[in-house]
Amino acid sequence: MHDFDRTDDANEDFQTTALVHMDALFNSAVRMTGNVADAEDLVQETFLKAFRFFARFRKDSNCLAWLFKIMKNSYINRFRQKSREPATVSIDAGLPGQEGTFLETPGHEMEPADSMYSRILDDEVEDAVRSLPEEFKLVVLLSDVEGMQYREIADVLGCPVGTVRSRLSRGRSHLRKHLQSYARELGYLEKDTGR
Amino acid sequence: MNCRTADELFTAYVDGELGTDTETSLAAHLEVCNTCRLEVEVEESVKRMVSDRLQHIPAPVGLKSRVCAALAEEEEHRPWWHEISRRVRRHPRQIVGALAALFLVAAVGILSTVLEPEPPALAARLMRHHADCAVQFATDKPLTVKSWFQSQGIDVADTPSSLAPFEYSLIGAHICEMLHQNAAYMVYRHQGKEVSICRVDGIPVDLQKLEHVDYGSARFYTVTYGNSNLVMWQEKESVFAIVGQVKSEDLMAMAAETRIL
């Protein structure tokens, strides 16, 4: 096994431009896959693909958004490999008149590898975010955890900015329904707005 | 501004994504409307709760070394020309030796091209992606595919529900951002075999370098790679491709029958 050569220009460039984002990717990967082992595999696959395509990456563009885009695609493809004919769920985020279905993504069961992760993830807000429909979950993570702007998220998802806004809005209203009493308990909400 | 107009702006307001004018007029509305103000406060609370409570989970210590080992292994299996160009860059004094190696390998390359033509790299990549990509949106309804692509900001013309003269039926659609932002795929299946039709605008494939076949009034460019075949054609300034583990002639027949993209 060879070490990844730091002295080589191209590899050093990849390390300083792409590999520095490992924590951010892993952070979302855990919430996407629902467990630490799958998140590690997903992050590794993402970096391998990014490495293969690194020559095509425009150096003046946003590397984190590019990596998230690769990770999102890998996540969808990985699931397809697990099951060629996955179950489908009714479209929730579709446009009026759409009758198609989005592929259901892996379950939300959490099997933390050790107690540190288990402690962090054992939280009602964590549970609520993990059980969000996939279409909303990544948008909420990118916006509210990674602090990305709509334009960057649109770039990751390959959709218009308006779609980002509407998915975020729906994602937050899902969370609001599930977390209303907990939010009041923690002092995030004072009154019930009745919605 | 009324409550109905305001309601649609709450999310972008909370995220600081409204233009100055809209933000000012929404702020003025919130001054006078308690209901809307409460709604905005609730949305802000949800956002704050998610950012506060979802801790940043650092990657496990071993992951970085695992990834680096995988990258090193990947690098070992890189094509020879990458390795040579890398060595030339790193060791300019040895450039003579490297050039000699390049010359030798180029000679072998030319010989192998004569014996067994390699497809241009981009066409090969297109086919590998066909094998890797998942159906992101499953449906057998052409109109649904069209409106799904529209919702993703991509305009495609009408998609057929099946590919005549064979019985390949529409099973779904895909967007391959790795390939190109607007690489729209329609996927069809028949007896366990899948065929994708893609619009590949913007991908710099030099069609003139590919073999071509004139089929009726159309000119199709063909590439064979492993068990897969790729047929490309130009239509209304766009380049389209049909790809699958199916004979080129069958792909051309499907493309000729289709020609609707």
Tab-separated table of C-alpha atoms in Angstrom:
chain	number	residue	atom	x	y	z
A	1	MET	CA	0.000	0.000	0.000
A	2	HIS	CA	1.428	3.351	-1.032
A	3	ASP	CA	0.938	6.585	0.852
A	4	PHE	CA	-0.975	9.283	-0.919
A	5	ASP	CA	1.940	11.420	-2.057
A	6	ARG	CA	1.846	14.854	-0.481
A	7	THR	CA	4.829	16.097	-2.401
A	8	ASP	CA	3.160	15.786	-5.767
A	9	ASP	CA	1.620	19.082	-6.916
A	10	ALA	CA	-1.674	17.652	-8.109
A	11	ASN	CA	-2.120	15.547	-4.987
A	12	GLU	CA	-1.243	18.437	-2.735
A	13	ASP	CA	-3.786	20.535	-4.605
A	14	PHE	CA	-6.419	17.841	-4.042
A	15	GLN	CA	-5.537	17.667	-0.357
A	16	THR	CA	-5.781	21.415	0.201
A	17	THR	CA	-8.822	21.969	-2.017
A	18	ALA	CA	-10.946	18.849	-1.514
A	19	LEU	CA	-9.802	16.671	1.394
A	20	VAL	CA	-10.078	19.609	3.802
A	21	HIS	CA	-13.864	19.273	3.469
A	22	MET	CA	-13.966	15.743	4.883
A	23	ASP	CA	-15.586	16.751	8.178
A	24	ALA	CA	-18.348	18.732	6.457
A	25	LEU	CA	-19.127	15.819	4.129
A	26	PHE	CA	-19.070	13.248	6.898
A	27	ASN	CA	-21.305	15.433	9.044
A	28	SER	CA	-24.057	15.349	6.413
A	29	ALA	CA	-23.314	11.785	5.294
A	30	VAL	CA	-24.132	10.470	8.783
A	31	ARG	CA	-27.512	12.159	8.649
A	32	MET	CA	-28.157	10.980	5.082
A	33	THR	CA	-27.228	7.321	5.567
A	34	GLY	CA	-28.323	7.008	9.168
A	35	ASN	CA	-25.199	5.178	10.315
A	36	VAL	CA	-21.491	5.784	10.731
A	37	ALA	CA	-20.191	2.846	8.650
A	38	ASP	CA	-22.244	3.742	5.568
A	39	ALA	CA	-21.336	7.416	6.011
A	40	GLU	CA	-17.618	6.502	5.970
A	41	ASP	CA	-18.076	4.450	2.787
A	42	LEU	CA	-20.057	7.232	1.152
A	43	VAL	CA	-17.423	9.854	1.971
A	44	GLN	CA	-14.648	7.607	0.677
A	45	GLU	CA	-16.512	6.944	-2.565
A	46	THR	CA	-17.148	10.671	-2.958
A	47	PHE	CA	-13.439	11.508	-2.669
A	48	LEU	CA	-12.457	8.747	-5.076
A	49	LYS	CA	-14.853	10.071	-7.705
A	50	ALA	CA	-13.756	13.644	-7.043
A	51	PHE	CA	-10.120	12.577	-7.462
A	52	ARG	CA	-10.898	10.967	-10.815
A	53	PHE	CA	-12.663	14.073	-12.035
A	54	PHE	CA	-10.473	16.631	-10.314
A	55	ALA	CA	-8.983	17.821	-13.603
A	56	ARG	CA	-12.472	18.841	-14.674
A	57	PHE	CA	-13.163	20.804	-11.516
A	58	ARG	CA	-12.973	24.553	-12.132
A	59	LYS	CA	-10.569	25.887	-9.558
A	60	ASP	CA	-12.450	29.156	-9.128
A	61	SER	CA	-15.720	27.429	-8.244
A	62	ASN	CA	-16.998	26.150	-4.922
A	63	CYS	CA	-15.305	22.846	-4.110
A	64	LEU	CA	-17.561	21.981	-1.171
A	65	ALA	CA	-20.679	22.380	-3.352
A	66	TRP	CA	-19.042	20.221	-6.039
A	67	LEU	CA	-18.208	17.513	-3.487
A	68	PHE	CA	-21.742	17.584	-2.098
A	69	LYS	CA	-23.079	17.183	-5.629
A	70	ILE	CA	-20.931	14.075	-6.138
A	71	MET	CA	-21.937	12.727	-2.738
A	72	LYS	CA	-25.635	13.223	-3.448
A	73	ASN	CA	-25.319	11.276	-6.722
A	74	SER	CA	-23.231	8.553	-5.107
A	75	TYR	CA	-25.809	8.205	-2.379
A	76	ILE	CA	-28.599	7.686	-4.909
A	77	ASN	CA	-26.512	5.271	-7.005
A	78	ARG	CA	-25.334	3.310	-3.964
A	79	PHE	CA	-28.908	2.700	-2.957
A	80	ARG	CA	-29.784	1.535	-6.429
A	81	GLN	CA	-26.968	-1.007	-6.304
A	82	LYS	CA	-28.344	-2.389	-3.056
A	83	SER	CA	-31.685	-2.958	-4.698
A	84	ARG	CA	-32.267	-2.759	-8.432
A	85	GLU	CA	-35.998	-2.509	-7.953
A	86	PRO	CA	-36.469	-0.330	-4.892
A	87	ALA	CA	-39.784	0.397	-3.309
A	88	THR	CA	-41.270	3.702	-4.318
A	89	VAL	CA	-43.053	6.290	-2.265
A	90	SER	CA	-45.632	8.805	-3.324
A	91	ILE	CA	-44.243	12.029	-4.531
A	92	ASP	CA	-44.509	14.624	-1.841
A	93	ALA	CA	-42.511	17.448	-3.314
A	94	GLY	CA	-43.717	17.202	-6.880
A	95	LEU	CA	-45.363	19.761	-9.046
A	96	PRO	CA	-49.115	19.720	-9.485
A	97	GLY	CA	-50.073	17.142	-12.056
A	98	GLN	CA	-46.980	15.016	-11.540
A	99	GLU	CA	-47.764	11.393	-10.967
A	100	GLY	CA	-44.273	9.985	-10.681
A	101	THR	CA	-42.522	8.639	-7.667
A	102	PHE	CA	-39.190	9.372	-6.079
A	103	LEU	CA	-37.147	6.377	-5.134
A	104	GLU	CA	-37.301	5.700	-1.474
A	105	THR	CA	-33.933	6.008	0.147
A	106	PRO	CA	-32.516	3.855	2.944
A	107	GLY	CA	-34.190	3.796	6.316
A	108	HIS	CA	-33.481	6.105	9.166
A	109	GLU	CA	-32.448	3.540	11.711
A	110	MET	CA	-29.305	4.615	13.449
A	111	GLU	CA	-26.611	2.147	14.351
A	112	PRO	CA	-23.897	4.313	15.836
A	113	ALA	CA	-20.468	2.765	15.813
A	114	ASP	CA	-19.616	3.968	19.280
A	115	SER	CA	-20.992	5.823	22.206
A	116	MET	CA	-19.740	9.262	21.164
A	117	TYR	CA	-21.830	9.196	18.015
A	118	SER	CA	-24.700	7.588	19.829
A	119	ARG	CA	-24.668	10.376	22.416
A	120	ILE	CA	-24.600	13.116	19.782
A	121	LEU	CA	-27.291	11.555	17.647
A	122	ASP	CA	-29.631	10.651	20.463
A	123	ASP	CA	-31.619	13.845	20.249
A	124	GLU	CA	-35.145	14.642	19.212
A	125	VAL	CA	-34.090	17.264	16.683
A	126	GLU	CA	-31.596	14.782	15.184
A	127	ASP	CA	-34.352	12.191	14.887
A	128	ALA	CA	-36.719	14.651	13.269
A	129	VAL	CA	-34.107	15.762	10.703
A	130	ARG	CA	-33.116	12.165	9.924
A	131	SER	CA	-36.707	11.197	9.307
A	132	LEU	CA	-37.354	14.064	6.899
A	133	PRO	CA	-38.160	12.940	3.335
A	134	GLU	CA	-34.900	12.837	1.375
A	135	GLU	CA	-35.867	15.727	-0.872
A	136	PHE	CA	-36.065	18.031	2.133
A	137	LYS	CA	-33.367	16.590	4.356
A	138	LEU	CA	-30.332	17.520	2.288
A	139	VAL	CA	-31.659	21.043	1.708
A	140	VAL	CA	-32.180	21.564	5.445
A	141	LEU	CA	-28.712	20.169	6.227
A	142	LEU	CA	-26.984	22.299	3.623
A	143	SER	CA	-28.789	25.448	4.644
A	144	ASP	CA	-29.130	25.226	8.399
A	145	VAL	CA	-26.130	23.088	9.336
A	146	GLU	CA	-23.599	23.907	6.622
A	147	GLY	CA	-24.797	27.500	6.220
A	148	MET	CA	-24.857	27.394	2.421
A	149	GLN	CA	-26.677	30.010	0.353
A	150	TYR	CA	-29.613	29.105	-1.899
A	151	ARG	CA	-27.477	29.556	-5.008
A	152	GLU	CA	-24.885	27.066	-3.745
A	153	ILE	CA	-27.561	24.554	-2.713
A	154	ALA	CA	-29.211	24.885	-6.129
A	155	ASP	CA	-25.840	24.071	-7.651
A	156	VAL	CA	-25.504	20.938	-5.489
A	157	LEU	CA	-28.998	19.712	-6.269
A	158	GLY	CA	-29.010	20.796	-9.907
A	159	CYS	CA	-32.328	22.589	-9.490
A	160	PRO	CA	-33.565	26.192	-9.642
A	161	VAL	CA	-33.161	28.484	-6.614
A	162	GLY	CA	-36.968	28.653	-6.289
A	163	THR	CA	-37.053	24.882	-5.743
A	164	VAL	CA	-34.486	25.194	-2.959
A	165	ARG	CA	-36.625	27.783	-1.223
A	166	SER	CA	-39.823	25.743	-1.488
A	167	ARG	CA	-38.153	22.502	-0.319
A	168	LEU	CA	-36.612	24.315	2.611
A	169	SER	CA	-39.935	25.815	3.495
A	170	ARG	CA	-41.636	22.414	3.402
A	171	GLY	CA	-38.781	20.773	5.278
A	172	ARG	CA	-39.014	23.298	8.071
A	173	SER	CA	-42.755	22.928	8.301
A	174	HIS	CA	-42.310	19.125	8.653
A	175	LEU	CA	-39.850	19.740	11.477
A	176	ARG	CA	-42.172	22.214	13.063
A	177	LYS	CA	-45.013	19.676	13.159
A	178	HIS	CA	-42.795	17.030	14.719
A	179	LEU	CA	-40.966	19.225	17.147
A	180	GLN	CA	-43.542	21.710	18.348
A	181	SER	CA	-43.830	20.489	21.921
A	182	TYR	CA	-40.092	19.785	22.200
A	183	ALA	CA	-39.296	23.258	20.869
A	184	ARG	CA	-41.498	24.855	23.506
A	185	GLU	CA	-39.819	22.725	26.174
A	186	LEU	CA	-36.416	24.010	25.084
A	187	GLY	CA	-37.650	27.582	24.864
A	188	TYR	CA	-37.362	27.913	21.102
A	189	LEU	CA	-41.105	28.471	20.775
A	190	GLU	CA	-43.311	30.478	23.069
A	191	LYS	CA	-46.736	30.050	21.573
A	192	ASP	CA	-48.603	27.613	19.418
A	193	THR	CA	-49.434	29.315	16.157
A	194	GLY	CA	-52.061	26.718	15.362
A	195	ARG	CA	-50.444	25.658	12.046
B	1	MET	CA	-48.282	43.703	0.762
B	2	ASN	CA	-50.987	41.330	2.006
B	3	CYS	CA	-50.632	38.218	4.189
B	4	ARG	CA	-50.885	35.842	1.248
B	5	THR	CA	-48.011	37.471	-0.624
B	6	ALA	CA	-46.021	37.741	2.583
B	7	ASP	CA	-46.467	34.048	3.443
B	8	GLU	CA	-44.471	32.960	0.412
B	9	LEU	CA	-41.529	35.111	1.418
B	10	PHE	CA	-41.017	33.967	5.024
B	11	THR	CA	-38.432	31.294	4.274
B	12	ALA	CA	-36.231	33.489	2.103
B	13	TYR	CA	-36.637	36.344	4.636
B	14	VAL	CA	-35.456	34.164	7.510
B	15	ASP	CA	-32.473	33.061	5.394
B	16	GLY	CA	-31.608	36.610	4.319
B	17	GLU	CA	-32.182	35.683	0.691
B	18	LEU	CA	-34.700	38.385	-0.295
B	19	GLY	CA	-33.748	41.356	-2.427
B	20	THR	CA	-33.528	44.676	-0.560
B	21	ASP	CA	-36.829	46.069	-1.877
B	22	THR	CA	-38.851	42.942	-1.108
B	23	GLU	CA	-37.236	42.649	2.303
B	24	THR	CA	-38.134	46.251	3.132
B	25	SER	CA	-41.759	45.847	2.121
B	26	LEU	CA	-42.083	42.546	4.000
B	27	ALA	CA	-40.532	44.144	7.098
B	28	ALA	CA	-43.117	46.934	6.832
B	29	HIS	CA	-45.900	44.338	6.677
B	30	LEU	CA	-44.516	42.476	9.692
B	31	GLU	CA	-44.589	45.730	11.678
B	32	VAL	CA	-48.347	45.833	11.393
B	33	CYS	CA	-49.333	42.145	11.161
B	34	ASN	CA	-49.008	40.035	14.302
B	35	THR	CA	-50.024	36.791	12.607
B	36	CYS	CA	-47.320	37.013	9.983
B	37	ARG	CA	-44.732	38.169	12.510
B	38	LEU	CA	-45.474	35.120	14.642
B	39	GLU	CA	-45.078	32.873	11.608
B	40	VAL	CA	-41.682	34.370	10.837
B	41	GLU	CA	-40.620	33.940	14.466
B	42	VAL	CA	-41.622	30.270	14.383
B	43	GLU	CA	-39.675	29.658	11.181
B	44	GLU	CA	-36.658	31.425	12.671
B	45	SER	CA	-36.958	29.222	15.761
B	46	VAL	CA	-36.997	26.026	13.699
B	47	LYS	CA	-33.947	27.170	11.763
B	48	ARG	CA	-32.117	28.152	14.945
B	49	MET	CA	-33.046	24.934	16.691
B	50	VAL	CA	-31.607	22.855	13.823
B	51	SER	CA	-28.368	24.840	13.701
B	52	ASP	CA	-28.000	24.802	17.500
B	53	ARG	CA	-28.902	21.191	18.175
B	54	LEU	CA	-27.274	19.420	15.244
B	55	GLN	CA	-23.702	19.235	16.418
B	56	HIS	CA	-20.907	19.054	13.921
B	57	ILE	CA	-19.814	15.425	13.893
B	58	PRO	CA	-16.127	15.178	13.028
B	59	ALA	CA	-15.021	12.415	10.673
B	60	PRO	CA	-13.574	9.418	12.528
B	61	VAL	CA	-9.802	9.617	12.974
B	62	GLY	CA	-9.176	6.572	10.771
B	63	LEU	CA	-11.246	7.820	7.856
B	64	LYS	CA	-8.683	10.242	6.485
B	65	SER	CA	-5.944	7.617	6.337
B	66	ARG	CA	-8.400	5.143	4.798
B	67	VAL	CA	-9.336	7.675	2.111
B	68	CYS	CA	-5.686	8.553	1.446
B	69	ALA	CA	-4.840	4.861	1.071
B	70	ALA	CA	-7.725	4.456	-1.386
B	71	LEU	CA	-6.545	7.509	-3.333
B	72	ALA	CA	-3.004	6.150	-3.443
B	73	GLU	CA	-4.320	2.875	-4.803
B	74	GLU	CA	-6.449	4.743	-7.329
B	75	GLU	CA	-3.398	6.674	-8.414
B	76	GLU	CA	-1.449	3.471	-8.958
B	77	HIS	CA	-4.089	2.356	-11.416
B	78	ARG	CA	-4.171	5.614	-13.305
B	79	PRO	CA	-3.567	5.441	-17.038
B	80	TRP	CA	0.044	5.434	-18.188
B	81	TRP	CA	-0.124	8.881	-19.805
B	82	HIS	CA	-1.077	10.461	-16.479
B	83	GLU	CA	1.882	8.865	-14.780
B	84	ILE	CA	4.286	9.979	-17.516
B	85	SER	CA	3.064	13.563	-17.562
B	86	ARG	CA	3.295	13.604	-13.776
B	87	ARG	CA	6.872	12.371	-13.845
B	88	VAL	CA	7.823	14.916	-16.502
B	89	ARG	CA	6.426	17.683	-14.311
B	90	ARG	CA	8.156	16.427	-11.190
B	91	HIS	CA	11.510	15.572	-12.714
B	92	PRO	CA	12.279	18.001	-15.539
B	93	ARG	CA	15.930	16.862	-15.619
B	94	GLN	CA	14.805	13.404	-16.580
B	95	ILE	CA	12.682	14.806	-19.362
B	96	VAL	CA	14.815	13.174	-22.038
B	97	GLY	CA	14.209	9.753	-20.570
B	98	ALA	CA	10.537	10.476	-20.108
B	99	LEU	CA	10.251	11.684	-23.705
B	100	ALA	CA	11.868	8.500	-24.889
B	101	ALA	CA	9.320	6.521	-22.874
B	102	LEU	CA	6.528	8.673	-24.272
B	103	PHE	CA	7.770	8.054	-27.786
B	104	LEU	CA	7.845	4.327	-27.178
B	105	VAL	CA	4.406	4.224	-25.662
B	106	ALA	CA	3.040	6.524	-28.374
B	107	ALA	CA	4.347	4.061	-30.947
B	108	VAL	CA	2.595	1.226	-29.114
B	109	GLY	CA	-0.497	3.448	-28.893
B	110	ILE	CA	-0.544	4.087	-32.613
B	111	LEU	CA	-0.069	0.388	-33.306
B	112	SER	CA	-2.904	-0.568	-30.965
B	113	THR	CA	-5.125	2.078	-32.578
B	114	VAL	CA	-4.549	0.438	-35.912
B	115	LEU	CA	-5.236	-3.001	-34.496
B	116	GLU	CA	-8.123	-2.150	-32.201
B	117	PRO	CA	-9.492	1.418	-32.298
B	118	GLU	CA	-10.070	2.984	-28.889
B	119	PRO	CA	-13.168	5.153	-28.579
B	120	PRO	CA	-12.562	8.800	-27.748
B	121	ALA	CA	-12.349	9.245	-24.003
B	122	LEU	CA	-15.530	11.258	-23.636
B	123	ALA	CA	-17.638	8.708	-25.437
B	124	ALA	CA	-16.207	5.995	-23.213
B	125	ARG	CA	-17.002	8.075	-20.161
B	126	LEU	CA	-20.553	8.546	-21.369
B	127	MET	CA	-20.988	4.801	-21.533
B	128	ARG	CA	-19.456	4.187	-18.113
B	129	HIS	CA	-21.883	6.715	-16.697
B	130	HIS	CA	-24.775	4.988	-18.315
B	131	ALA	CA	-23.793	1.884	-16.355
B	132	ASP	CA	-23.351	3.777	-13.073
B	133	CYS	CA	-26.271	6.144	-13.059
B	134	ALA	CA	-29.462	5.426	-11.206
B	135	VAL	CA	-32.991	6.208	-12.227
B	136	GLN	CA	-33.692	9.187	-10.000
B	137	PHE	CA	-37.284	9.563	-10.965
B	138	ALA	CA	-39.271	6.427	-11.691
B	139	THR	CA	-42.257	6.714	-13.978
B	140	ASP	CA	-43.568	5.228	-17.218
B	141	LYS	CA	-45.385	8.411	-18.209
B	142	PRO	CA	-43.656	10.619	-20.812
B	143	LEU	CA	-45.437	13.798	-19.721
B	144	THR	CA	-44.387	13.228	-16.140
B	145	VAL	CA	-40.770	12.859	-17.251
B	146	LYS	CA	-41.026	16.102	-19.168
B	147	SER	CA	-42.475	18.050	-16.254
B	148	TRP	CA	-39.937	16.492	-13.856
B	149	PHE	CA	-37.094	17.716	-16.068
B	150	GLN	CA	-38.773	21.129	-16.225
B	151	SER	CA	-38.934	21.226	-12.437
B	152	GLN	CA	-35.148	20.643	-12.503
B	153	GLY	CA	-34.681	23.529	-14.917
B	154	ILE	CA	-34.136	21.391	-18.038
B	155	ASP	CA	-36.290	21.583	-21.123
B	156	VAL	CA	-36.633	18.366	-23.079
B	157	ALA	CA	-38.973	17.767	-25.972
B	158	ASP	CA	-41.556	14.995	-25.805
B	159	THR	CA	-40.225	11.657	-24.649
B	160	PRO	CA	-41.673	8.507	-26.233
B	161	SER	CA	-43.222	5.943	-23.901
B	162	SER	CA	-41.500	3.141	-25.765
B	163	LEU	CA	-38.695	2.764	-28.278
B	164	ALA	CA	-39.986	1.321	-31.527
B	165	PRO	CA	-39.370	-0.954	-33.350
B	166	PHE	CA	-38.482	-2.827	-30.157
B	167	GLU	CA	-40.435	-3.104	-26.972
B	168	TYR	CA	-38.282	-0.974	-24.739
B	169	SER	CA	-40.573	0.815	-22.280
B	170	LEU	CA	-39.895	3.995	-20.362
B	171	ILE	CA	-38.940	3.290	-16.724
B	172	GLY	CA	-37.698	6.669	-15.572
B	173	ALA	CA	-35.363	9.589	-15.860
B	174	HIS	CA	-32.038	10.756	-14.580
B	175	ILE	CA	-29.828	13.830	-14.579
B	176	CYS	CA	-26.135	13.121	-14.593
B	177	GLU	CA	-24.393	16.174	-13.177
B	178	MET	CA	-21.014	14.474	-13.197
B	179	LEU	CA	-21.164	14.345	-16.933
B	180	HIS	CA	-22.663	17.715	-17.583
B	181	GLN	CA	-25.141	19.867	-15.764
B	182	ASN	CA	-27.765	19.300	-18.398
B	183	ALA	CA	-27.179	15.681	-19.284
B	184	ALA	CA	-30.764	14.460	-19.201
B	185	TYR	CA	-31.317	10.717	-19.404
B	186	MET	CA	-34.455	8.824	-20.240
B	187	VAL	CA	-34.112	5.161	-19.342
B	188	TYR	CA	-35.959	2.330	-21.089
B	189	ARG	CA	-36.027	-1.379	-20.321
B	190	HIS	CA	-36.891	-4.510	-22.247
B	191	GLN	CA	-36.212	-8.105	-21.166
B	192	GLY	CA	-33.768	-7.003	-18.486
B	193	LYS	CA	-31.735	-4.769	-20.809
B	194	GLU	CA	-31.624	-1.035	-20.339
B	195	VAL	CA	-31.156	1.617	-22.968
B	196	SER	CA	-30.699	5.303	-22.192
B	197	ILE	CA	-31.351	8.237	-24.419
B	198	CYS	CA	-29.458	11.313	-23.339
B	199	ARG	CA	-29.193	14.854	-24.460
B	200	VAL	CA	-25.519	15.657	-24.175
B	201	ASP	CA	-25.326	19.326	-25.098
B	202	GLY	CA	-22.116	20.997	-24.169
B	203	ILE	CA	-20.017	17.845	-24.083
B	204	PRO	CA	-17.108	18.436	-26.416
B	205	VAL	CA	-17.236	15.163	-28.323
B	206	ASP	CA	-15.764	15.611	-31.772
B	207	LEU	CA	-18.269	13.612	-33.761
B	208	GLN	CA	-16.152	13.858	-36.897
B	209	LYS	CA	-13.546	11.617	-35.249
B	210	LEU	CA	-16.044	8.817	-34.768
B	211	GLU	CA	-17.090	6.232	-37.285
B	212	HIS	CA	-20.349	7.082	-38.943
B	213	VAL	CA	-23.170	5.308	-40.701
B	214	ASP	CA	-25.741	6.992	-42.916
B	215	TYR	CA	-29.105	5.544	-42.045
B	216	GLY	CA	-31.945	6.926	-44.134
B	217	SER	CA	-31.549	10.669	-44.091
B	218	ALA	CA	-29.717	10.631	-40.782
B	219	ARG	CA	-26.030	10.302	-40.006
B	220	PHE	CA	-25.251	8.293	-36.888
B	221	TYR	CA	-21.869	8.226	-35.172
B	222	THR	CA	-21.057	4.945	-33.489
B	223	VAL	CA	-18.697	3.772	-30.776
B	224	THR	CA	-18.283	0.290	-29.327
B	225	TYR	CA	-16.804	-0.081	-25.884
B	226	GLY	CA	-16.760	-3.471	-24.149
B	227	ASN	CA	-20.259	-4.888	-24.405
B	228	SER	CA	-21.827	-1.477	-24.839
B	229	ASN	CA	-22.627	0.461	-27.937
B	230	LEU	CA	-23.156	4.157	-28.317
B	231	VAL	CA	-24.886	5.911	-31.173
B	232	MET	CA	-24.855	9.705	-31.368
B	233	TRP	CA	-26.538	12.116	-33.701
B	234	GLN	CA	-27.068	15.822	-34.165
B	235	GLU	CA	-30.466	17.382	-34.241
B	236	LYS	CA	-31.362	21.061	-34.086
B	237	GLU	CA	-27.893	22.074	-32.863
B	238	SER	CA	-28.048	19.545	-30.046
B	239	VAL	CA	-26.190	16.269	-29.720
B	240	PHE	CA	-28.117	13.214	-28.622
B	241	ALA	CA	-26.903	9.780	-27.689
B	242	ILE	CA	-28.474	6.394	-27.236
B	243	VAL	CA	-26.467	3.872	-25.267
B	244	GLY	CA	-26.890	0.318	-24.021
B	245	GLN	CA	-25.650	-3.261	-24.160
B	246	VAL	CA	-27.488	-3.662	-27.424
B	247	LYS	CA	-26.273	-4.054	-31.039
B	248	SER	CA	-25.413	-0.774	-32.803
B	249	GLU	CA	-27.854	-1.527	-35.603
B	250	ASP	CA	-30.687	-1.925	-33.091
B	251	LEU	CA	-29.723	1.328	-31.369
B	252	MET	CA	-29.703	3.088	-34.737
B	253	ALA	CA	-33.108	1.657	-35.574
B	254	MET	CA	-34.450	2.951	-32.267
B	255	ALA	CA	-32.829	6.348	-32.808
B	256	ALA	CA	-34.199	6.563	-36.351
B	257	GLU	CA	-37.675	5.690	-35.172
B	258	THR	CA	-37.460	8.108	-32.283
B	259	ARG	CA	-35.770	11.303	-33.496
B	260	ILE	CA	-38.155	13.280	-31.344
B	261	LEU	CA	-35.920	14.609	-28.637
